[in-house]
Tab-separated table of N, CA and C in Angstrom:
chain	number	residue	atom	x	y	z
E	1	MET	N	-0.832	-3.555	85.661
E	1	MET	CA	-0.850	-2.178	86.031
E	1	MET	C	0.170	-1.324	85.245
E	2	ALA	N	-0.231	-0.256	84.772
E	2	ALA	CA	0.628	0.542	83.865
E	2	ALA	C	1.728	1.186	84.709
E	3	LYS	N	2.911	1.330	84.062
E	3	LYS	CA	4.099	1.874	84.662
E	3	LYS	C	4.614	2.915	83.677
E	4	THR	N	5.222	4.003	84.188
E	4	THR	CA	5.770	5.067	83.350
E	4	THR	C	7.302	4.747	83.181
E	5	TYR	N	7.683	4.676	81.956
E	5	TYR	CA	9.074	4.421	81.640
E	5	TYR	C	9.743	5.713	81.037
E	6	HIS	N	10.925	5.961	81.443
E	6	HIS	CA	11.709	7.080	80.763
E	6	HIS	C	12.572	6.342	79.729
E	7	TRP	N	12.667	6.902	78.552
E	7	TRP	CA	13.412	6.255	77.458
E	7	TRP	C	14.297	7.196	76.678
E	8	THR	N	15.244	6.594	76.071
E	8	THR	CA	16.117	7.215	75.062
E	8	THR	C	16.239	6.246	73.955
E	9	ALA	N	16.315	6.754	72.704
E	9	ALA	CA	16.518	5.873	71.521
E	9	ALA	C	17.318	6.625	70.450
E	10	GLN	N	18.144	5.865	69.725
E	10	GLN	CA	18.788	6.419	68.580
E	10	GLN	C	17.881	6.316	67.479
E	11	VAL	N	17.848	7.332	66.589
E	11	VAL	CA	16.846	7.397	65.491
E	11	VAL	C	17.618	7.343	64.207
E	12	SER	N	17.182	6.518	63.241
E	12	SER	CA	17.900	6.475	61.961
E	12	SER	C	16.872	6.334	60.834
E	13	ASP	N	17.256	6.838	59.623
E	13	ASP	CA	16.373	6.686	58.478
E	13	ASP	C	16.871	5.571	57.627
E	14	GLY	N	17.784	4.723	58.055
E	14	GLY	CA	18.304	3.647	57.328
E	14	GLY	C	19.565	3.951	56.483
E	15	LYS	N	19.794	5.194	56.293
E	15	LYS	CA	20.988	5.610	55.550
E	15	LYS	C	21.955	6.398	56.417
E	16	HIS	N	21.383	7.189	57.289
E	16	HIS	CA	22.182	8.061	58.189
E	16	HIS	C	21.773	7.858	59.655
E	17	HIS	N	22.731	8.091	60.543
E	17	HIS	CA	22.395	8.067	61.963
E	17	HIS	C	21.961	9.457	62.232
E	18	ASP	N	20.677	9.716	62.513
E	18	ASP	CA	20.111	11.019	62.578
E	18	ASP	C	20.136	11.658	63.993
E	19	GLY	N	20.374	10.900	65.020
E	19	GLY	CA	20.420	11.509	66.336
E	19	GLY	C	19.738	10.632	67.355
E	20	GLU	N	19.327	11.313	68.421
E	20	GLU	CA	18.765	10.633	69.599
E	20	GLU	C	17.532	11.408	70.009
E	21	CYS	N	16.529	10.667	70.589
E	21	CYS	CA	15.409	11.380	71.113
E	21	CYS	C	15.161	10.660	72.493
E	22	ALA	N	14.331	11.364	73.308
E	22	ALA	CA	14.055	10.837	74.630
E	22	ALA	C	12.610	11.284	75.006
E	23	GLY	N	12.096	10.601	76.006
E	23	GLY	CA	10.756	10.950	76.517
E	23	GLY	C	10.240	10.000	77.605
E	24	THR	N	8.984	10.055	77.824
E	24	THR	CA	8.370	9.115	78.759
E	24	THR	C	7.194	8.409	78.069
E	25	VAL	N	6.890	7.251	78.517
E	25	VAL	CA	5.769	6.456	77.986
E	25	VAL	C	5.152	5.676	79.096
E	26	THR	N	3.839	5.542	79.102
E	26	THR	CA	3.141	4.748	80.151
E	26	THR	C	2.666	3.433	79.372
E	27	ALA	N	3.022	2.341	80.001
E	27	ALA	CA	2.682	1.019	79.354
E	27	ALA	C	2.598	-0.068	80.377
E	28	ASN	N	1.991	-1.162	80.004
E	28	ASN	CA	1.828	-2.240	80.936
E	28	ASN	C	3.019	-3.155	81.003
E	29	SER	N	3.931	-3.166	80.033
E	29	SER	CA	5.122	-3.971	80.020
E	29	SER	C	6.252	-3.283	79.212
E	30	GLU	N	7.456	-3.795	79.340
E	30	GLU	CA	8.550	-3.203	78.593
E	30	GLU	C	8.341	-3.471	77.119
E	31	ALA	N	7.795	-4.563	76.676
E	31	ALA	CA	7.553	-4.845	75.302
E	31	ALA	C	6.550	-3.874	74.707
E	32	GLU	N	5.515	-3.564	75.454
E	32	GLU	CA	4.476	-2.624	75.020
E	32	GLU	C	5.131	-1.223	74.924
E	33	ALA	N	5.975	-0.865	75.884
E	33	ALA	CA	6.623	0.420	75.834
E	33	ALA	C	7.519	0.553	74.622
E	34	ARG	N	8.259	-0.441	74.333
E	34	ARG	CA	9.182	-0.422	73.158
E	34	ARG	C	8.342	-0.296	71.837
E	35	THR	N	7.243	-1.017	71.763
E	35	THR	CA	6.337	-0.916	70.642
E	35	THR	C	5.799	0.533	70.448
E	36	ALA	N	5.380	1.096	71.555
E	36	ALA	CA	4.856	2.469	71.532
E	36	ALA	C	5.910	3.473	71.083
E	37	ILE	N	7.153	3.263	71.569
E	37	ILE	CA	8.233	4.124	71.215
E	37	ILE	C	8.578	4.055	69.758
E	38	ALA	N	8.616	2.793	69.218
E	38	ALA	CA	8.983	2.632	67.808
E	38	ALA	C	7.920	3.206	66.961
E	39	ASN	N	6.613	3.094	67.336
E	39	ASN	CA	5.517	3.690	66.604
E	39	ASN	C	5.606	5.210	66.569
E	40	TRP	N	5.915	5.787	67.778
E	40	TRP	CA	6.026	7.231	67.912
E	40	TRP	C	7.142	7.761	66.971
E	41	VAL	N	8.301	7.130	66.987
E	41	VAL	CA	9.418	7.572	66.183
E	41	VAL	C	9.033	7.548	64.689
E	42	SER	N	8.371	6.456	64.261
E	42	SER	CA	7.960	6.302	62.877
E	42	SER	C	6.958	7.395	62.506
E	43	ASP	N	5.999	7.640	63.415
E	43	ASP	CA	5.002	8.662	63.108
E	43	ASP	C	5.604	10.086	63.094
E	44	GLU	N	6.557	10.346	64.009
E	44	GLU	CA	7.244	11.679	64.066
E	44	GLU	C	7.998	11.977	62.785
E	45	GLY	N	8.637	10.862	62.230
E	45	GLY	CA	9.357	11.024	60.971
E	45	GLY	C	8.419	11.391	59.837
E	46	ALA	N	7.271	10.681	59.819
E	46	ALA	CA	6.330	11.013	58.755
E	46	ALA	C	5.738	12.416	58.906
E	47	ARG	N	5.451	12.804	60.100
E	47	ARG	CA	4.982	14.139	60.351
E	47	ARG	C	5.935	15.205	59.969
E	48	LYS	N	7.236	14.984	60.074
E	48	LYS	CA	8.258	16.003	59.721
E	48	LYS	C	8.567	15.888	58.232
E	49	GLY	N	7.921	14.965	57.448
E	49	GLY	CA	8.094	14.944	56.030
E	49	GLY	C	9.295	14.220	55.557
E	50	SER	N	9.843	13.309	56.302
E	50	SER	CA	10.951	12.495	55.899
E	50	SER	C	10.654	11.654	54.743
E	51	ARG	N	11.464	11.551	53.779
E	51	ARG	CA	11.234	10.671	52.668
E	51	ARG	C	11.448	9.219	52.938
E	52	ARG	N	12.384	8.953	53.920
E	52	ARG	CA	12.637	7.619	54.319
E	52	ARG	C	11.967	7.365	55.661
E	53	PRO	N	11.469	6.177	56.020
E	53	PRO	CA	10.913	5.986	57.296
E	53	PRO	C	11.942	6.010	58.408
E	54	TRP	N	11.608	6.585	59.520
E	54	TRP	CA	12.435	6.638	60.699
E	54	TRP	C	12.211	5.336	61.487
E	55	THR	N	13.293	4.846	62.040
E	55	THR	CA	13.214	3.666	63.005
E	55	THR	C	13.998	4.023	64.234
E	56	ALA	N	13.532	3.481	65.343
E	56	ALA	CA	14.228	3.612	66.648
E	56	ALA	C	15.136	2.446	66.808
E	57	THR	N	16.350	2.709	67.071
E	57	THR	CA	17.303	1.621	67.378
E	57	THR	C	17.873	1.892	68.747
E	58	ASN	N	18.307	0.848	69.414
E	58	ASN	CA	18.929	0.910	70.724
E	58	ASN	C	18.055	1.636	71.735
E	59	ILE	N	16.799	1.100	71.892
E	59	ILE	CA	15.892	1.806	72.915
E	59	ILE	C	16.271	1.371	74.327
E	60	GLN	N	16.555	2.378	75.167
E	60	GLN	CA	16.903	2.153	76.519
E	60	GLN	C	15.753	2.665	77.400
E	61	LEU	N	15.335	1.726	78.313
E	61	LEU	CA	14.243	2.117	79.245
E	61	LEU	C	14.803	2.179	80.647
E	62	SER	N	14.218	3.121	81.434
E	62	SER	CA	14.650	3.160	82.828
E	62	SER	C	13.422	3.518	83.641
């Protein structure tokens, strides 16, 4: 059964610590939620035109 997780994650482009983002995600497990968050951060970096890929580090779920 799907559960809604509230999350925060630090975002980095591999060279700089760029900040933090937060949101909610609905997933069947914590692992699925973390994968969805990592994919969203990567896609958001590409959408904003970042030259380096963004990665989510230190993902916190509640």
